[in-house]
Short mmCIF file of C-alpha atoms and ligand atoms in Angstrom, two decimals:
data_model
loop_
_atom_site.label_atom_id
_atom_site.label_comp_id
_atom_site.label_asym_id
_atom_site.label_seq_id
_atom_site.Cartn_x
_atom_site.Cartn_y
_atom_site.Cartn_z
CA MET A 1 66.51 150.13 17.91
CA LYS A 2 68.26 153.17 19.08
CA ILE A 3 70.54 152.55 22.03
CA LEU A 4 71.94 155.01 24.27
CA VAL A 5 74.95 153.91 26.59
CA ILE A 6 75.55 156.34 29.43
CA THR A 7 79.17 155.30 31.27
CA GLY A 8 80.09 156.90 34.57
CA SER A 9 83.74 155.63 34.83
CA PRO A 10 86.56 158.06 34.52
CA HIS A 11 88.95 155.03 33.46
CA ARG A 12 88.52 154.88 29.82
CA ARG A 13 90.62 151.49 30.15
CA GLY A 14 88.84 150.16 33.08
CA THR A 15 86.31 147.82 34.03
CA SER A 16 83.09 149.08 33.10
CA MET A 17 84.33 150.82 30.06
CA LEU A 18 85.02 147.04 28.86
CA LEU A 19 81.47 145.95 29.90
CA ALA A 20 80.53 149.01 27.88
CA ASP A 21 82.54 148.25 25.15
CA GLU A 22 81.36 144.67 24.70
CA PHE A 23 77.72 145.39 25.07
CA SER A 24 77.91 148.06 22.58
CA ALA A 25 79.73 145.52 20.09
CA GLY A 26 77.20 142.92 20.88
CA ALA A 27 74.35 145.41 19.72
CA GLU A 28 75.83 146.69 17.00
CA ALA A 29 76.40 143.58 15.44
CA ALA A 30 72.63 142.80 16.35
CA GLY A 31 71.90 145.68 13.99
CA HIS A 32 71.01 148.22 16.64
CA LYS A 33 72.44 151.95 16.67
CA VAL A 34 74.55 152.49 19.31
CA ILE A 35 75.28 155.86 21.30
CA ARG A 36 77.58 156.36 23.77
CA PHE A 37 77.88 159.13 26.19
CA ASP A 38 81.04 158.86 28.64
CA ALA A 39 79.31 161.22 31.72
CA ALA A 40 83.28 161.59 33.23
CA SER A 41 84.55 163.21 30.16
CA SER A 42 81.87 165.37 29.35
CA ARG A 43 81.10 168.69 31.07
CA ILE A 44 77.45 168.09 33.01
CA GLU A 45 76.90 170.37 36.30
CA PRO A 46 74.82 169.38 39.00
CA CYS A 47 71.34 169.75 39.07
CA ARG A 48 70.80 173.31 40.72
CA ALA A 49 67.09 172.64 41.58
CA CYS A 50 66.27 176.05 40.71
CA ASP A 51 63.11 174.77 38.61
CA TYR A 52 63.83 177.06 35.95
CA CYS A 53 63.01 174.03 33.79
CA ARG A 54 59.37 174.21 35.12
CA SER A 55 58.54 177.46 33.66
CA HIS A 56 60.71 177.24 30.65
CA ASP A 57 59.06 174.18 28.77
CA THR A 58 61.90 171.56 29.98
CA GLU A 59 64.67 173.72 29.26
CA CYS A 60 67.51 173.93 31.59
CA ILE A 61 69.16 177.09 32.71
CA GLN A 62 72.64 175.14 32.17
CA LYS A 63 74.01 174.93 28.80
CA ASP A 64 76.45 172.32 28.85
CA ASP A 65 76.93 168.53 27.59
CA MET A 66 73.16 167.88 28.37
CA VAL A 67 72.04 170.08 25.61
CA TYR A 68 73.44 167.31 23.43
CA LEU A 69 72.57 164.28 25.33
CA ARG A 70 68.74 165.71 25.39
CA ASP A 71 67.66 164.68 22.08
CA ASP A 72 69.48 161.29 22.31
CA LEU A 73 67.89 160.78 25.77
CA LEU A 74 64.27 161.27 24.35
CA GLU A 75 64.66 159.55 21.10
CA ALA A 76 66.60 156.44 22.68
CA ASP A 77 64.59 153.00 22.66
CA ALA A 78 66.91 151.45 25.46
CA ILE A 79 69.16 153.35 27.93
CA ALA A 80 72.27 151.17 29.49
CA PHE A 81 73.71 152.66 32.59
CA VAL A 82 77.35 151.55 33.06
CA THR A 83 78.74 152.27 36.38
CA PRO A 84 81.39 151.38 38.52
CA LEU A 85 80.36 150.81 42.13
CA TYR A 86 81.04 153.78 44.41
CA TYR A 87 80.25 153.01 48.13
CA PHE A 88 77.30 150.96 47.45
CA GLY A 89 76.12 153.03 44.63
CA MET A 90 76.49 154.37 40.97
CA SER A 91 79.39 156.72 40.62
CA ALA A 92 78.74 160.57 41.14
CA GLN A 93 79.69 161.00 37.08
CA LEU A 94 76.66 159.05 36.25
CA LYS A 95 74.48 160.48 39.00
CA ARG A 96 75.08 163.91 37.85
CA VAL A 97 73.55 162.92 34.33
CA ILE A 98 70.92 161.06 36.00
CA ASP A 99 69.55 163.87 38.24
CA ARG A 100 69.41 166.47 35.23
CA PHE A 101 66.76 164.11 34.15
CA TYR A 102 64.70 166.23 36.32
CA ALA A 103 63.98 168.70 33.77
CA LEU A 104 62.60 166.05 31.31
CA ASN A 105 60.75 164.10 33.80
CA ASP A 106 57.51 163.70 32.02
CA ALA A 107 58.75 163.50 28.49
CA LEU A 108 61.13 160.62 29.90
CA ARG A 109 58.13 158.63 31.26
CA THR A 110 57.46 157.06 28.37
CA PRO A 111 58.28 153.02 27.13
CA LYS A 112 61.98 152.46 27.35
CA ARG A 113 63.86 149.93 28.23
CA ALA A 114 66.95 149.63 30.59
CA LEU A 115 69.87 147.85 31.50
CA LEU A 116 72.55 148.19 34.34
CA LEU A 117 75.84 147.20 33.81
CA ALA A 118 78.09 147.69 37.08
CA THR A 119 81.69 146.48 38.30
CA CYS A 120 82.90 146.65 41.64
CA GLY A 121 85.80 144.92 43.62
CA ASP A 122 84.16 142.94 46.25
CA THR A 123 83.03 139.59 45.70
CA GLU A 124 79.89 139.62 47.60
CA THR A 125 76.70 140.23 45.59
CA TRP A 126 75.05 142.23 48.44
CA VAL A 127 77.18 145.09 47.94
CA ALA A 128 75.26 145.78 44.79
CA ASP A 129 72.06 145.64 46.19
CA ALA A 130 71.48 149.69 46.69
CA LEU A 131 72.55 150.41 43.38
CA GLN A 132 70.16 147.96 42.07
CA ALA A 133 67.12 149.21 44.47
CA HIS A 134 68.03 152.70 43.14
CA TYR A 135 67.94 151.13 39.30
CA GLU A 136 64.65 149.45 40.14
CA ALA A 137 63.06 152.84 41.45
CA LEU A 138 64.36 154.57 38.25
CA CYS A 139 62.71 152.07 36.06
CA ARG A 140 59.47 151.95 38.15
CA TYR A 141 59.24 155.72 38.11
CA LEU A 142 60.26 156.38 34.48
CA ARG A 143 57.77 153.27 33.34
CA TRP A 144 60.85 151.79 31.82
CA GLN A 145 61.46 147.86 31.38
CA ASP A 146 64.55 146.47 32.54
CA CYS A 147 66.01 144.21 30.10
CA GLY A 148 69.03 142.99 31.58
CA ARG A 149 71.41 143.53 34.44
CA ILE A 150 75.24 142.57 34.59
CA ILE A 151 76.43 143.01 38.34
CA ALA A 152 80.45 141.98 37.77
CA ILE A 153 81.68 141.45 41.18
CA GLY A 154 85.54 140.59 42.11
CA ALA A 155 86.43 143.13 39.15
CA TYR A 156 88.58 145.68 40.93
CA THR A 157 91.03 145.98 37.98
CA ARG A 158 90.73 145.58 34.47
CA SER A 159 93.11 142.40 34.52
CA ASP A 160 90.27 141.00 37.20
CA ILE A 161 87.54 141.54 34.39
CA GLU A 162 89.37 140.59 31.43
CA THR A 163 89.63 137.33 32.95
CA SER A 164 86.37 136.65 33.96
CA ASP A 165 83.46 135.78 31.76
CA TYR A 166 81.78 138.94 32.16
CA PRO A 167 82.68 140.55 28.85
CA VAL A 168 81.19 137.71 27.17
CA ARG A 169 77.99 138.21 28.95
CA ALA A 170 77.80 141.96 28.05
CA ARG A 171 78.29 141.09 24.80
CA ARG A 172 75.52 138.50 24.74
CA LEU A 173 73.39 140.93 26.30
CA GLY A 174 73.93 143.35 23.75
CA GLU A 175 73.14 140.70 21.11
CA SER A 176 69.92 139.59 22.71
CA LEU A 177 67.99 142.84 22.74
CA ALA A 178 65.62 142.22 19.90
C1 FMN B 201 85.63 156.57 45.26
C2 FMN B 201 85.54 154.63 45.07
C3 FMN B 201 84.42 154.04 45.77
C4 FMN B 201 84.51 152.26 45.57
N1 FMN B 201 83.40 151.94 46.03
C5 FMN B 201 83.06 150.31 46.30
C6 FMN B 201 82.06 149.80 47.10
O1 FMN B 201 81.52 150.20 47.62
N2 FMN B 201 82.44 148.49 46.69
C7 FMN B 201 82.92 147.76 45.89
O2 FMN B 201 82.95 146.80 45.77
N3 FMN B 201 84.36 148.47 45.10
C8 FMN B 201 84.20 149.55 45.32
N4 FMN B 201 85.26 150.53 44.68
C9 FMN B 201 86.12 149.80 43.40
C10 FMN B 201 85.37 149.82 42.31
O3 FMN B 201 84.25 149.68 42.09
C11 FMN B 201 85.97 149.13 41.20
O4 FMN B 201 87.60 149.12 41.39
C12 FMN B 201 85.78 149.21 39.93
O5 FMN B 201 86.12 148.13 39.03
C13 FMN B 201 86.11 150.38 39.12
O6 FMN B 201 85.68 150.37 37.63
P1 FMN B 201 86.49 151.21 36.49
O7 FMN B 201 87.49 150.77 36.54
O8 FMN B 201 85.24 151.13 35.50
O9 FMN B 201 86.59 152.75 37.06
C14 FMN B 201 85.28 151.85 44.73
C15 FMN B 201 86.43 152.39 43.89
C16 FMN B 201 86.41 154.11 44.18
C17 FMN B 201 87.62 154.78 43.43
#
């Protein structure tokens, strides 16, 4: 299976990147091909809502790193969204990528698997409710099947998450993908 991991944190050695790394290692150990796209270190402009894509066969007018992500998105069997919680939602870095799905709406509405891995500083689970509701709406609209989530609460810093069981859970989630 081809798995695309899209991360949304600017911290290369942050909490959510650790989950992305462990999940990817688990998936690779299970024989899957993992492709990584780090949104924060890529050049992704916000959708301009110009609708150029509507009259140009899904081609976006903006020639940024979405050009490279496009084929991986279309070909992936599974897509893992990895993000720190920013004001009760996903990071803007990740949201920019998702908004650019607009050009590919119809092409992306095919059976795929989806996963959500998120980290946050707070220790109460409700703080990630809006993020999860957004993810569920995205899966429903795109007809993707949710295949697992890890919401790492109390993970404000790298040392918080390193001393938790979330990294092991992320690796197991990657290994579990059949
Ligand atoms: C702009 C910003 C907004 C944040 N908003 C929240 C929040 O709403 N709830 C929360 O629990 N933590 C919040 N945090 C803390 C981060 O989610 C937390 O530190 C996370 O581990 C950072 O992930 P990273 O190391 O992968 O970048 C916020 C951090 C930043 C920088």
